[in-house]
Every structure is written in C-alpha cells, then in structure tokens.
Coordinates of C-alpha atoms and ligand atoms in Angstrom, one line a residue:
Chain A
X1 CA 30.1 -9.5 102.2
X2 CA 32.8 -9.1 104.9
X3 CA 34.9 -11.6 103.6
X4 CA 34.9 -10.2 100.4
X5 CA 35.4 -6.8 101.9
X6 CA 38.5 -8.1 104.0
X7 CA 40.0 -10.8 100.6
X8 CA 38.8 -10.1 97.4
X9 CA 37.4 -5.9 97.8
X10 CA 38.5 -4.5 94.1
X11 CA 37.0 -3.1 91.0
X12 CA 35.9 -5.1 88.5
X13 CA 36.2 -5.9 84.6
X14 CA 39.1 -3.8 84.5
X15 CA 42.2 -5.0 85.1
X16 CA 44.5 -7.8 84.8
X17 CA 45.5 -8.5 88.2
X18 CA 44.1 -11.6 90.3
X19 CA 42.5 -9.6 92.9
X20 CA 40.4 -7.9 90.3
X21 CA 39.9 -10.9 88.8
X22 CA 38.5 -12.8 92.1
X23 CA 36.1 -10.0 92.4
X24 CA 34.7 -10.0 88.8
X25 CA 34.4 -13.5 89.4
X26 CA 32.3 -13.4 92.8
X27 CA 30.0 -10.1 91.2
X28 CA 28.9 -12.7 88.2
X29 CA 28.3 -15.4 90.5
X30 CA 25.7 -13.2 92.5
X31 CA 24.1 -12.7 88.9
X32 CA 24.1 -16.0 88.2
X33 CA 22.6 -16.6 91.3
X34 CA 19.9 -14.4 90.7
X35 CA 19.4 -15.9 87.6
X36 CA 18.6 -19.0 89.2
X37 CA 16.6 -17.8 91.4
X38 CA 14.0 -16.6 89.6
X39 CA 14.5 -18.7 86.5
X40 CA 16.0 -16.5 84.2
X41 CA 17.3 -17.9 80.8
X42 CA 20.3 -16.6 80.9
X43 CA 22.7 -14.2 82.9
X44 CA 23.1 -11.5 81.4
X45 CA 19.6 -10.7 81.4
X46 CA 19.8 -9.7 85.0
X47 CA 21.0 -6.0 85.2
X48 CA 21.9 -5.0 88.6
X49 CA 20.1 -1.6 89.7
X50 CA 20.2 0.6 92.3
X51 CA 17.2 -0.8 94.1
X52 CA 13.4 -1.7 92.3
X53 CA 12.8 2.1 91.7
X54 CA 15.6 2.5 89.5
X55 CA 14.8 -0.7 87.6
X56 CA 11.0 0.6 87.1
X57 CA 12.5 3.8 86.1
X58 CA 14.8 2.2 83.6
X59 CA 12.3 0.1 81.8
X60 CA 9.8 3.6 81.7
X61 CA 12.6 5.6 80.4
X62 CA 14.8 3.5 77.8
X63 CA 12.3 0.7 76.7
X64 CA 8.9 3.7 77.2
X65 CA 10.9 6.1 75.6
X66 CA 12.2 3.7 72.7
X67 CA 8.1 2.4 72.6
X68 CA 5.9 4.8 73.4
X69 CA 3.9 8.0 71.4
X70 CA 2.1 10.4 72.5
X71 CA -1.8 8.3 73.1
X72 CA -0.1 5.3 73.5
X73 CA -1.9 3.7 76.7
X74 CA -0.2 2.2 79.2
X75 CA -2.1 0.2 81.8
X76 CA -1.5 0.5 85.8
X77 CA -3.4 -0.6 89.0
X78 CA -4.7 0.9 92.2
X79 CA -2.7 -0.8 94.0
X80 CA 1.0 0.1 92.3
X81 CA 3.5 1.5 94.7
X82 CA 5.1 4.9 94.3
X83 CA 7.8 3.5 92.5
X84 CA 5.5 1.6 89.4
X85 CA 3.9 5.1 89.0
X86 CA 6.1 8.2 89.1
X87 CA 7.8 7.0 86.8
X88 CA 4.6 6.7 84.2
X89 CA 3.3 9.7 85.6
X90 CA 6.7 11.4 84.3
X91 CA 6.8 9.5 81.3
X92 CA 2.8 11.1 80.7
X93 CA 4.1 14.6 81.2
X94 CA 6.9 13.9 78.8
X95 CA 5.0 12.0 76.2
X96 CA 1.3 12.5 76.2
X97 CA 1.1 8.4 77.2
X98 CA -2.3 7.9 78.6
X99 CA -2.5 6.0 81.8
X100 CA -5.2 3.2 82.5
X101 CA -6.1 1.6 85.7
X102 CA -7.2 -1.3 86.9
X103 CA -9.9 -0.9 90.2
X104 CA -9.9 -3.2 93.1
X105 CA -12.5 -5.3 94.5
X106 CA -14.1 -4.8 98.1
X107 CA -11.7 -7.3 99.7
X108 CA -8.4 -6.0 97.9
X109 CA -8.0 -8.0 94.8
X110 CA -7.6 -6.6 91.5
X111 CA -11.2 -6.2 89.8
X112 CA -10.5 -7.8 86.1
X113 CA -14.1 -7.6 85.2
X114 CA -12.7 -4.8 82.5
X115 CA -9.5 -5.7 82.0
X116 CA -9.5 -6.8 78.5
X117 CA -11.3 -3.3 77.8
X118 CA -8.9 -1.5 79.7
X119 CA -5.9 -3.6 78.0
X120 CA -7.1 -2.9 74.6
X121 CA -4.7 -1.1 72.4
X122 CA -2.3 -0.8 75.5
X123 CA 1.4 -1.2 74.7
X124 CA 2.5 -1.8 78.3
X125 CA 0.5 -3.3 81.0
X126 CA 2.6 -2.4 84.5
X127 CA 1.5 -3.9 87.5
X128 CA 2.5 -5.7 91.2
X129 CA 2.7 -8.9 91.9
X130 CA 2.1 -8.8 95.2
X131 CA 0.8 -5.5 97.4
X132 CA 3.3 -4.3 99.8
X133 CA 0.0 -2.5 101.6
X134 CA -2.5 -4.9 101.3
X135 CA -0.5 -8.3 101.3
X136 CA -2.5 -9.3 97.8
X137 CA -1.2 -11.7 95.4
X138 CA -2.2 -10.8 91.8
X139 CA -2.7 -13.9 89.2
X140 CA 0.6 -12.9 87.1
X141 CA 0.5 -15.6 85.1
X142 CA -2.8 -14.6 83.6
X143 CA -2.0 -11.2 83.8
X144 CA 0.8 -11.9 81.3
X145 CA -1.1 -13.6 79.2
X146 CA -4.1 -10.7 78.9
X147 CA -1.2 -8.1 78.4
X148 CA 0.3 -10.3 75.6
X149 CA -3.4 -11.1 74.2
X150 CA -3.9 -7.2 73.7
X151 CA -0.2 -6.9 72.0
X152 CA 1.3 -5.4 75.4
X153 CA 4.4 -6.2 76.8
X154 CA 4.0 -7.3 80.8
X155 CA 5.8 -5.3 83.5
X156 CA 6.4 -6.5 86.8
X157 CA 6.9 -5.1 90.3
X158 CA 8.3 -7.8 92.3
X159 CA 9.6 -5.9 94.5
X160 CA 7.2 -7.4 97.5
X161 CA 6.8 -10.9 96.0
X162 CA 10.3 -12.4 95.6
X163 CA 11.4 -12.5 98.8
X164 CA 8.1 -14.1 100.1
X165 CA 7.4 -16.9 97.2
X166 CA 8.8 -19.1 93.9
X167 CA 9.8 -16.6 91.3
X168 CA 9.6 -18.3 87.9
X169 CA 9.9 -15.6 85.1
X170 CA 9.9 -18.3 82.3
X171 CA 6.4 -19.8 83.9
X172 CA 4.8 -16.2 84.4
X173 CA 6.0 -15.5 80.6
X174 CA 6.9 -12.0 81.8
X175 CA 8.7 -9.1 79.7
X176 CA 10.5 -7.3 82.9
X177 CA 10.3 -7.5 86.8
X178 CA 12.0 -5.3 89.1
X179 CA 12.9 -6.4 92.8
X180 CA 15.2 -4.9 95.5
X181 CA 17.9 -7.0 97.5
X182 CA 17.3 -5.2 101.0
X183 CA 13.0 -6.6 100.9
X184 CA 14.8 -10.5 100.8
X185 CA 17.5 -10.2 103.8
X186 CA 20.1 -8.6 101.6
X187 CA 21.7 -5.0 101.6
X188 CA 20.5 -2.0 101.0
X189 CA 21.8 -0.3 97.6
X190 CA 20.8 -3.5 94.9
X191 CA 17.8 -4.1 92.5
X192 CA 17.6 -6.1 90.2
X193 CA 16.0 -5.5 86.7
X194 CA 15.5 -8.8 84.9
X195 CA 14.4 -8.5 81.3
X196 CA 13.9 -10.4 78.2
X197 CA 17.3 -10.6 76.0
X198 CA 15.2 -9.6 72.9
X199 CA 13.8 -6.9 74.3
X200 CA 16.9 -5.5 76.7
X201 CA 19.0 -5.5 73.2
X202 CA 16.9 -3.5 71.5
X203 CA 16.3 -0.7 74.0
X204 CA 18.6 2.2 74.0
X205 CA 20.6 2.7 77.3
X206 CA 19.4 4.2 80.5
X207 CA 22.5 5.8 82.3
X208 CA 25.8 6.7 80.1
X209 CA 29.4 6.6 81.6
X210 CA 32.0 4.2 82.2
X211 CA 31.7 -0.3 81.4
X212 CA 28.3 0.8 79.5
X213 CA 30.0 1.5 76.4
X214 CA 32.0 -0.7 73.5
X215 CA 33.6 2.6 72.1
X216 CA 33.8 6.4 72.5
X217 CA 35.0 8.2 70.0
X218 CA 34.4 12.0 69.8
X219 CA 31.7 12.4 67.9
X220 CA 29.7 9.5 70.1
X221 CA 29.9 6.3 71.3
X222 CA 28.5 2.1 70.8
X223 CA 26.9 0.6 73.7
X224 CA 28.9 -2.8 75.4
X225 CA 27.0 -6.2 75.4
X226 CA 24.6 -7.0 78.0
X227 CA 24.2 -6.8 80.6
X228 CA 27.3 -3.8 81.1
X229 CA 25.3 -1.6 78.4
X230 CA 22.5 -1.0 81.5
X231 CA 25.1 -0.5 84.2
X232 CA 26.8 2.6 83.5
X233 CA 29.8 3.1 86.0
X234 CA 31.3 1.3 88.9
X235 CA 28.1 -1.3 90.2
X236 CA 27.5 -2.2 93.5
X237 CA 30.0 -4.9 93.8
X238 CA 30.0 -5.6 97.8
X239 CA 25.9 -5.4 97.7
X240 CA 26.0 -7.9 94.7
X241 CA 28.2 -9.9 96.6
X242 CA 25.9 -9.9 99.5
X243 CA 22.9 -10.3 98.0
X244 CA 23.8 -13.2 96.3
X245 CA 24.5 -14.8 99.6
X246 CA 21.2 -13.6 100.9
X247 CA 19.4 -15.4 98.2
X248 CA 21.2 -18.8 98.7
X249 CA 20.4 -18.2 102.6
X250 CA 16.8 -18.0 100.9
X251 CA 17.5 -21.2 98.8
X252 CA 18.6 -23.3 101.6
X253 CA 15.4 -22.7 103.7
X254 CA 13.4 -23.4 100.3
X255 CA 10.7 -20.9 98.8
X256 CA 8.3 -23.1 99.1
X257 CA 9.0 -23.5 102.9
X258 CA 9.4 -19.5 103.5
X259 CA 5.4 -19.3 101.4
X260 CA 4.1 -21.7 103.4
X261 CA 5.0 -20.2 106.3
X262 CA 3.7 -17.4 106.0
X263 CA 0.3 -19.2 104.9
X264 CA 0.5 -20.4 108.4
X265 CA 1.3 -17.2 110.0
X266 CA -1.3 -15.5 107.8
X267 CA -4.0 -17.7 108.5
X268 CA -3.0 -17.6 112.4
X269 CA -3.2 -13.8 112.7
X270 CA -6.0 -13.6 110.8
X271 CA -7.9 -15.8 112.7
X272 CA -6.1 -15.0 116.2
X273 CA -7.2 -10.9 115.9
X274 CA -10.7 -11.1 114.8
X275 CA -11.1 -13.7 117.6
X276 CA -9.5 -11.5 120.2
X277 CA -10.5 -8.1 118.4
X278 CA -13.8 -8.4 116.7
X279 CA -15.1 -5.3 114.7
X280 CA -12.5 -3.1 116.7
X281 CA -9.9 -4.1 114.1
X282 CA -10.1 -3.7 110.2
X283 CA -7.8 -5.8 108.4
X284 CA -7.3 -4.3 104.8
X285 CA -6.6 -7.1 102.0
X286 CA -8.1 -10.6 101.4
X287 CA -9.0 -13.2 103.8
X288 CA -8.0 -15.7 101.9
X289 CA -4.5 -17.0 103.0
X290 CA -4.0 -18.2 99.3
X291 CA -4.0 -14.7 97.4
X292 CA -2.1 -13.1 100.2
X293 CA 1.2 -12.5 101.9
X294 CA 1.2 -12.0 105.9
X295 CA 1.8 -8.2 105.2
X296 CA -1.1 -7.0 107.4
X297 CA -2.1 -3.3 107.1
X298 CA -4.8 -2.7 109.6
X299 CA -7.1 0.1 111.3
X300 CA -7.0 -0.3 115.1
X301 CA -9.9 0.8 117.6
X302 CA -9.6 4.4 115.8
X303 CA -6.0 5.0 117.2
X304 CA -4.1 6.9 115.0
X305 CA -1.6 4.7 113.4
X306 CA 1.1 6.6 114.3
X307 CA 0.1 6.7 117.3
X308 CA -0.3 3.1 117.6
X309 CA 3.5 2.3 116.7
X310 CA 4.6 4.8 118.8
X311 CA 2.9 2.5 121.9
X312 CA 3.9 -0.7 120.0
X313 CA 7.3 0.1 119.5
X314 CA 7.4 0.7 123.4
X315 CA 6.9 -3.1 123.7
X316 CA 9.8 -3.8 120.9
X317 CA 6.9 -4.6 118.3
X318 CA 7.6 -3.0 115.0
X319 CA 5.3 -1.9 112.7
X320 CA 5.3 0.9 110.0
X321 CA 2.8 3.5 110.0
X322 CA 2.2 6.0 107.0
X323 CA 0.7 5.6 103.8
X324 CA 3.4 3.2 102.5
X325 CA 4.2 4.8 99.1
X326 CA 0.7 4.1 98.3
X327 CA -1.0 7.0 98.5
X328 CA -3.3 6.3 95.9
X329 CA -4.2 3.2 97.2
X330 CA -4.9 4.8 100.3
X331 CA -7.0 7.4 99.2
X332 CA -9.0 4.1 97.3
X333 CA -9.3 2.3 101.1
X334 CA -10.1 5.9 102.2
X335 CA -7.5 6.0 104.8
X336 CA -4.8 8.4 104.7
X337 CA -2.5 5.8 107.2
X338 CA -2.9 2.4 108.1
X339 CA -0.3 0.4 110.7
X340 CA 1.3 -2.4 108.7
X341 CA 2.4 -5.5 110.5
X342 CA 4.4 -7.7 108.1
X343 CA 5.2 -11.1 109.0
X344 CA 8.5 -13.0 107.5
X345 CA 10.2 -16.4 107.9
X346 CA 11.3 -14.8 111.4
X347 CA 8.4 -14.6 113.0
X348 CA 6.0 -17.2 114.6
X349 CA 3.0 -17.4 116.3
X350 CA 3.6 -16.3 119.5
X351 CA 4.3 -13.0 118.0
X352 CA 1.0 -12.4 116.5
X353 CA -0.2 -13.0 120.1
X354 CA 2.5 -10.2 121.0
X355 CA 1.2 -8.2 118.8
X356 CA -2.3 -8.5 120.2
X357 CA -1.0 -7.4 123.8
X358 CA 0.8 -4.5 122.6
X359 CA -2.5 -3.3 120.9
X360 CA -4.6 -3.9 123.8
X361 CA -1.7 -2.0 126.0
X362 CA -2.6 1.0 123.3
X363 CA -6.6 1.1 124.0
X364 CA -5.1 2.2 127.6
X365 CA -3.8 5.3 126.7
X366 CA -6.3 6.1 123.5
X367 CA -9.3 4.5 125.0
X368 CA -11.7 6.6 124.4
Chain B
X1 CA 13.8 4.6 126.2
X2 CA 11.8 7.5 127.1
X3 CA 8.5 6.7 128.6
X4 CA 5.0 6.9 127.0
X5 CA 4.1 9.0 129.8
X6 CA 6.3 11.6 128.7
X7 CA 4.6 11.9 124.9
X8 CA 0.8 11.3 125.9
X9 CA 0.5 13.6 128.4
X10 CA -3.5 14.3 129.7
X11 CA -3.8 17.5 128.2
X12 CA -2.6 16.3 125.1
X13 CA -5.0 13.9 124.9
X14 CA -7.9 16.3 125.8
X15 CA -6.8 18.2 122.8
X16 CA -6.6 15.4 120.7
X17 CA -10.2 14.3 122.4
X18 CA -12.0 17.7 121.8
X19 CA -10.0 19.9 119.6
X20 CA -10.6 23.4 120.0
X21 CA -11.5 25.8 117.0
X22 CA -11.8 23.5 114.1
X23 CA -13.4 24.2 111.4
X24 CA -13.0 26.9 108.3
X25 CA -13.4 30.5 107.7
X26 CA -14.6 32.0 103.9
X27 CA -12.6 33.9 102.1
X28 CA -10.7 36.5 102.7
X29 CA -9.5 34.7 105.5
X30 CA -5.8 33.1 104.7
X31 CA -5.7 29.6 104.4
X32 CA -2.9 27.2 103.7
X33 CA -2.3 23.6 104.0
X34 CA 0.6 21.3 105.2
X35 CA 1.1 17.7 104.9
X36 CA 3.6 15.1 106.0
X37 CA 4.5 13.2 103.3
X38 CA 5.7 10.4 105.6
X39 CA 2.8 9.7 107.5
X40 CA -0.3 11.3 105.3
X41 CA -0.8 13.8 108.0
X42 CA -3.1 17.1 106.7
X43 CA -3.6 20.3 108.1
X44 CA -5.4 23.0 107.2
X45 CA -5.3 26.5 108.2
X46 CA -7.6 29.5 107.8
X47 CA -6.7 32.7 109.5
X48 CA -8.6 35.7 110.1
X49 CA -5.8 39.0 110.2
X50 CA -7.0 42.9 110.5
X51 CA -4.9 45.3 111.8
X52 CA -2.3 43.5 112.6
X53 CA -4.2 41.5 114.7
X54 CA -4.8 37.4 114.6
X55 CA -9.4 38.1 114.9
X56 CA -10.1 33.9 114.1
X57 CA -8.4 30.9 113.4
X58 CA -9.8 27.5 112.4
X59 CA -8.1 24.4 111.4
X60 CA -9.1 21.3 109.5
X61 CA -7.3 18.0 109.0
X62 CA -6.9 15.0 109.9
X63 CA -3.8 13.2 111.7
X64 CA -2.5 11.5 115.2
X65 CA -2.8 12.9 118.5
X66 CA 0.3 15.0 118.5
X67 CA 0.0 16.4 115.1
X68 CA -3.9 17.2 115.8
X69 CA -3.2 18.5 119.7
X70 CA -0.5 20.8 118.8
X71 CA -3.1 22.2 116.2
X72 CA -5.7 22.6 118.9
X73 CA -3.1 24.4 121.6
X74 CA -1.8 26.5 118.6
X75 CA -5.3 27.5 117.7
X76 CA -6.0 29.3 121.3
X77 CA -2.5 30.5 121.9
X78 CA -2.3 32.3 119.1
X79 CA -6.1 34.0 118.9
X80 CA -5.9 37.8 119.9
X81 CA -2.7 38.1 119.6
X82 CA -1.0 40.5 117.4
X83 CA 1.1 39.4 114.2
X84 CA 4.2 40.1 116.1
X85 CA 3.2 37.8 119.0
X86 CA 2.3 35.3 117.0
X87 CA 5.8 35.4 115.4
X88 CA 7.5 35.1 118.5
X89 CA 5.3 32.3 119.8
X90 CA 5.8 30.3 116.2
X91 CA 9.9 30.7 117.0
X92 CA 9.8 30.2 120.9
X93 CA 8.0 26.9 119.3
X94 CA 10.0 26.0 117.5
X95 CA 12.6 26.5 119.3
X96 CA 11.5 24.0 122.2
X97 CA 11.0 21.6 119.1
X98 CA 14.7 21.8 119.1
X99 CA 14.5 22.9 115.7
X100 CA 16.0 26.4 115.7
X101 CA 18.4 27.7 117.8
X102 CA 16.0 30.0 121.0
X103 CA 16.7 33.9 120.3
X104 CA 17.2 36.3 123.3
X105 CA 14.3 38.0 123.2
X106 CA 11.9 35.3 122.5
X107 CA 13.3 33.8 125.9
X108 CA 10.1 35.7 127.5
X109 CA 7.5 34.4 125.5
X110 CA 5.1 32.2 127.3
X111 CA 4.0 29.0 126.2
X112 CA 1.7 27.9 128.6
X113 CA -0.3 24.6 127.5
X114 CA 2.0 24.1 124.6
X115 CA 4.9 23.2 127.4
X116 CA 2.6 19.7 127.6
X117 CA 4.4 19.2 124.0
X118 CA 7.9 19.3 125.6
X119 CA 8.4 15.7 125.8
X120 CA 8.5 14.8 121.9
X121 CA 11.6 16.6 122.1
X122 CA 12.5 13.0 123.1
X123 CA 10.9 11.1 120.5
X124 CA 12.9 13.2 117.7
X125 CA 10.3 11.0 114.9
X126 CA 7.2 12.7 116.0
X127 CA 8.9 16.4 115.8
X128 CA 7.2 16.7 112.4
X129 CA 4.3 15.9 113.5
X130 CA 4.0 18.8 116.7
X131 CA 5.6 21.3 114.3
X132 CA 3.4 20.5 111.1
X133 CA 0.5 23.1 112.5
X134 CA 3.4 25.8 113.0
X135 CA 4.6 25.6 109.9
X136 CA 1.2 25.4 108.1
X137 CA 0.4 28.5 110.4
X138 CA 3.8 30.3 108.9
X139 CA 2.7 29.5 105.5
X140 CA -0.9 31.0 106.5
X141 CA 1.1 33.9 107.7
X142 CA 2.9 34.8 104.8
X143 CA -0.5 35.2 102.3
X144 CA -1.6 37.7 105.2
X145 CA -0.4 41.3 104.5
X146 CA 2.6 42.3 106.2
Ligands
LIG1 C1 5.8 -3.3 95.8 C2 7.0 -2.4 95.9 N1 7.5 -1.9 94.8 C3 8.6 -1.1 94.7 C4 9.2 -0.8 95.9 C5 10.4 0.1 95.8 O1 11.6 -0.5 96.3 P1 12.9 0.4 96.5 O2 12.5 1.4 97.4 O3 13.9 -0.6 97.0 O4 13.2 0.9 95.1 C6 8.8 -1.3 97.1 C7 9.5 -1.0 98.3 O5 9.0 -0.6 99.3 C8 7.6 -2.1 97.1 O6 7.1 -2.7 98.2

C-alpha cells in the first residue's frame, strides 16, 4: 500500500497516461487475486465493496429488489450478524418479503431438523458461514445444496470465515458471498461481493454515478460491463491494493496452515479454561474443534463483560465486550453481552494461559 | 495507563453489590428506558413526581458495575429532591462526566457519593456507561409535567 501510495497513487480507468495506467493495472491484480483466492471463475465476478455490509446490502437491494414480491420468503438464521439482517428487515418493510429462520441447537450449531420446511418455497436462503459470536462453522456446502433443492439461490456471509479457512466458491456451489478485507489483515474500507456472472448480469445496479455506466444520455443511461456496472464512482484503489497483498501474506502461510492452527489453539483453550475454570466459565459455541473457529465468546464468574475487558485490557489482553452485532443471537443465548476472545494465526498457547491469569486477576476485584 | 483502582472504587462496588431502590413503580409514575447500543446495557426508570417534587424512584436493568452503580447512587441522590434539584444534579453530572461544559451556578451542587464516579473521567469508553442512568432519568423527566 505505501509503495503504491509513494510510485503508482492515481485514478484509474481513465486516462491515458502511464501512471494511471500502473494503477489500473495493480487495482485488477488485487481482483485477480481475490479471485484466486477464493476460487472464483472469473474476475470480474469480484465487485469490490465498501466492506461485507455494503456487499449484503447490495445483493438485498439490486438482486432482492429485481427478485423478490411481496410473500416471497426469504430464509435467515439465528445466528446472522447485523449486517445479513437489516438489510432483509428493510427489504420486509419495503416489500412485504417474509422472513424465515433457522433455530440453533443447545451447543450453537444450526438446528436443520426443519430446514427443508423452512426452505420450502423460499427464493433466497441467507445465511453465515461461520459465527463471528459463537465461532460455529455451518455445513455450506449442504446448505447450498438444500437452498438450490428448494429453487433458492444461496447467500453467503463470509465475512468471519475467509480469513480463518479455504474459501472455494466453485466447491460450496454458492450464488454470492460477502467478506471484508480489514477481518483477514487487510485495510479497513474493502469488501468484496463475489457473485455468480449469470446472476450479477442480470441484476439491475446498486449505486449510480461515475465508471458504472456505458452511456448517459439525457433521458437515461446503459450500465458498463462487469464488474464497473457494481462500482459506481472512484473505488477504493489504495485498500484494493492492500488487500491484495494481505491475501497473498495469507497465501504464503497457506489456509490450510492458518485452519489448522487455530484447531490447535481452539482445542488448547478449550481444554486449558475448563481445566483451570470449571463451571465458573461458560463457553458459548461447540466443543468440537472441527465445526468451530477459536472465536471464543464466553461468560466469566458473573463479571460483567465489560467489566471484565476493562481489567483484561489492564494486562494488554484484548477482548471485545458487547453484543457483537448479534443482538438477536444474544437474546437466543439469553445474554445481553458476552466477552469474546478471538484467536488468529498470531496467537499461541501461551496466550490462552495469559488470558487465564488476566481473568483470575479480575475475580480480585469482582469476587464476590 | 490509569489504574484500576481509580475506576472500581469500594463504594462503587457496594452499589454494584447491593443496589439501592431497584425495582418498578405502577402507573402513573414515569418511566422510560435507555440502552447502550454498544454494549447491550438496559436501564429502566420509573419515577414518582407530585408537586414538583421527586416522592419515588426505582430502576430496573441490567448492565456492568459502572453503568448499574451510577444507577444505584442516582437513585438516593436524587429522592426528595425537588424537580429543580434534580436538574442541577443531572447537569453538575454530567458535567463531571466531562460531557458538558460546568455552569456557574451548578458549581454549588453537591455530589456526594457520586464523586466515587470521578475516575471514569479517565477511562473516556465507560463514560456512556456512568451517564446512561442520567440520561434515562432526563428522558423520565421530560414525560413528568413541567
Ligand atoms: C459474520 C459477519 N458478517 C458481517 C460483518 C460485517 O462486516 P463489515 O462491518 O466489515 O461490513 C461482520 C463483521 O464484524 C461479521 O463478523
């Protein structure tokens, strides 16, 4: 990102000069970088976004908007983040769409004891791949294939998975995912919406303005070849640029190597704080290192959990407390907070056992 | 860094232990509820006016210990007190909170326990949660008649 700031910083697609030209080259590379990365067919399929809420919001609005009727269903889960349900809930207020959901089990999995019910006469089936609360992996593959089973096309919020595990779109047979660059070591200010050619051509565009249009003329306008007709103005060409580097920092360590560390790390904390902690800590999400992430929300001695970061963070051990734009999901595990360590390819074990000190260190104060 | 010390302080914990006046009043009594959308924090709060005059106050909710304490220390500082009072305390508040700039004439008004909640000044994140109560109590204020 710096040294394109400081050697190639220009706008792209626009003009003749080689600057410009280095730069348009460098902001295509990064999308065909993604591409690879998550085994796209083809380039142009990836739309750069603002960040995964934006790509959510554009596949509710142009492709729900293009798709959708009043008492069409569309099908969600408890689990969903904010961002994979405003957007439906808006599209519901706008369009009389009814909204589904699919329950969870007791140890945080999705519950698909209904799920052909629930998907039947669905047109979209929306859903997570992996819970940024509970650390869940859902079974996208066979999600995508019940969604396409019951004629609906197969959303996905990847927003929590890529950067933590192999992204193949072509093996999960999805429609659309969504991701942001800051969740895998990138920059803030990048998403990515990747989506089916088929399906991306024949949805109407999202945001209007500049490089999104063939012609304008003034009594309207065509729209410009993908992926410009989804990317309406001047993109983010430095956080493309950078983000594209973060994911070949990703592809050197190898996918594979950054999952199974965190198998490692998951099984380690799990089995190094029940150990230590016994009943005084409730860790939300499976047990089962196989389904799950090491994105540990947890309930702690019944310290608050802001309260509990506040001591933590006195010992440089970051967690997030809140509700983690789940509230739903919250209300579900019947807590209105939880503390959320998440573990990444930075961490090792010795700061699980950190972790465990600093929350020890808090039953001083809150002890009670 | 600012020390824990200067956050938890013992009487802030005793609130937060045994909070004082919880619970709810019936109807007519005002009630009103805040939330902090960041953290999930609730707080609810019923208030009992005649005559100018602040005759009950419960509150409900749930949250962490500065949020609920502040409640609890609210609750008794501003029962008895007249509508004006409790004006001047919910300013001389917030105020402290660093939140609004300290008028004159509110330089007078005491806070007594509250003064344990000085220290967040210095933990500017966990602001919102001392002054959530305050403004929920504002809010309450404001369905009471003038
Ligand atoms: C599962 C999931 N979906 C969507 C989002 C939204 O991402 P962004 O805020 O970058 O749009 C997040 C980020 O927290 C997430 O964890």
């Amino acid at each position: 990102m710096v040294r394109f700031m400081e050697t190639s910083y220009a706008p792209i697609n626009r003009s003749a000069y080689r600057l410009a030209a280095e730069a348009t080259d460098a902001f295509e590379g990064a999308r065909s970088t993604v591409q690879r990365f998550i085994n796209a067919p083809k380039a142009h399929e990836v739309i750069f976004t603002k960040n995964a809420s934006e790509a959510l919001n554009l596949v509710a609005h142009s492709w729900g908007r293009a798709n959708l009727a009043h008492g069409d269903v569309v099908v969600l889960t408890h689990m969903e983040h904010h961002a994979n349900i405003v957007p439906w809930h808006m599209l519901a207020a706008e369009l009389g769409i009814e909204l589904r959901w699919v329950p969870l089990t007791t140890d945080g999995q999705l519950d698909l004891t209904d799920l052909p019910a629930l998907l039947d006469g669905a047109k979209a089936f929306s859903f997570t791949a992996m819970s940024n609360v509970l650390g869940t992996i859902t079974p996208v593959r066979q999600l995508c294939r019940a969604a396409h089973d019951a004629g609906a096309v197969a959303i996905i919020d990847a927003c929590q998975y890529v950067p933590h595990n192999i992204t193949d779109v072509q093996a999960w047979d999805a429609d659309f995912i969504a991701f942001s660059s800051h969740k895998l070591c990138g920059p803030s200010g990048i998403g990515v919406l990747w989506g089916r050619e088929a399906l991306l051509d024949a949805m109407p565009p999202f945001l209007g303005g500049g490089n999104m249009i063939a012609d304008v003329r003034l009594d309207g306008f065509t729209t410009a070849e993908l992926p410009a007709k989804f990317e309406a103005g001047t993109p983010p060409i430095i956080e493309a640029i950078g983000m594209g580097a973060a994911v070949d920092f990703l592809q050197c360590l190898g996918m594979h190597n950054v999952r199974q560390h965190e198998i490692d790390i998951s099984a380690y904390a799990l089995k190094s704080l029940t150990e230590r902690f016994g009943d005084d800590i409730t860790i939300h999400g499976p047990t089962n290192v196989e389904v799950r992430g090491a994105t540990f929300s947890f309930a702690f001695r019944g310290i608050h959990p802001h309260d509990l970061s506040q001591v933590l963070d006195q010992r440089n051990v970051c967690v997030r407390a809140g509700h983690h734009c789940a509230k739903p999901l919250m209300r579900i595990l019947g807590a209105p907070a939880t503390a959320r360590a998440s573990f990444y390819l930075y961490n090792d074990e010795h700061e699980v056992d950190v972790l465990a000190d600093a929350l020890d260190s808090a039953t001083d104060i809150f002890g009670f | 860094m600012p020390g824990l010390e200067d956050l938890y302080r013992e009487i802030i914990l005793d609130h937060y232990r045994t909070p004082r006046n919880r619970g709810e009043l019936a109807p007519p009594a005002a009630h009103a509820v805040g939330h902090n959308p960041l953290c999930g924090d609730e707080i609810e709060v019923y208030l009992d006016v005649a005559d100018g005059m602040v005759n009950d106050i419960k509150v409900g909710g749930q949250g962490c210990s500065i949020s609920q304490s502040s409640a609890s220390m609210m609750t008794q500082a501003v029962k008895g007190k007249s509508l004006e009072e409790v004006r001047a305390l919910v300013h001389r508040f917030r105020s402290m909170m660093s939140i609004e700039e300290l008028d004159e004439s509110a330089a007078e008004v005491k806070l007594g326990d509250l003064e344990a909640l000085q220290g967040v000044v210095k933990f500017p994140v966990r602001i919102k949660c001392a002054v959530l109560a305050w403004n929920t109590l504002t809010e309450a204020l404001t369905q009471t008649a003038p």
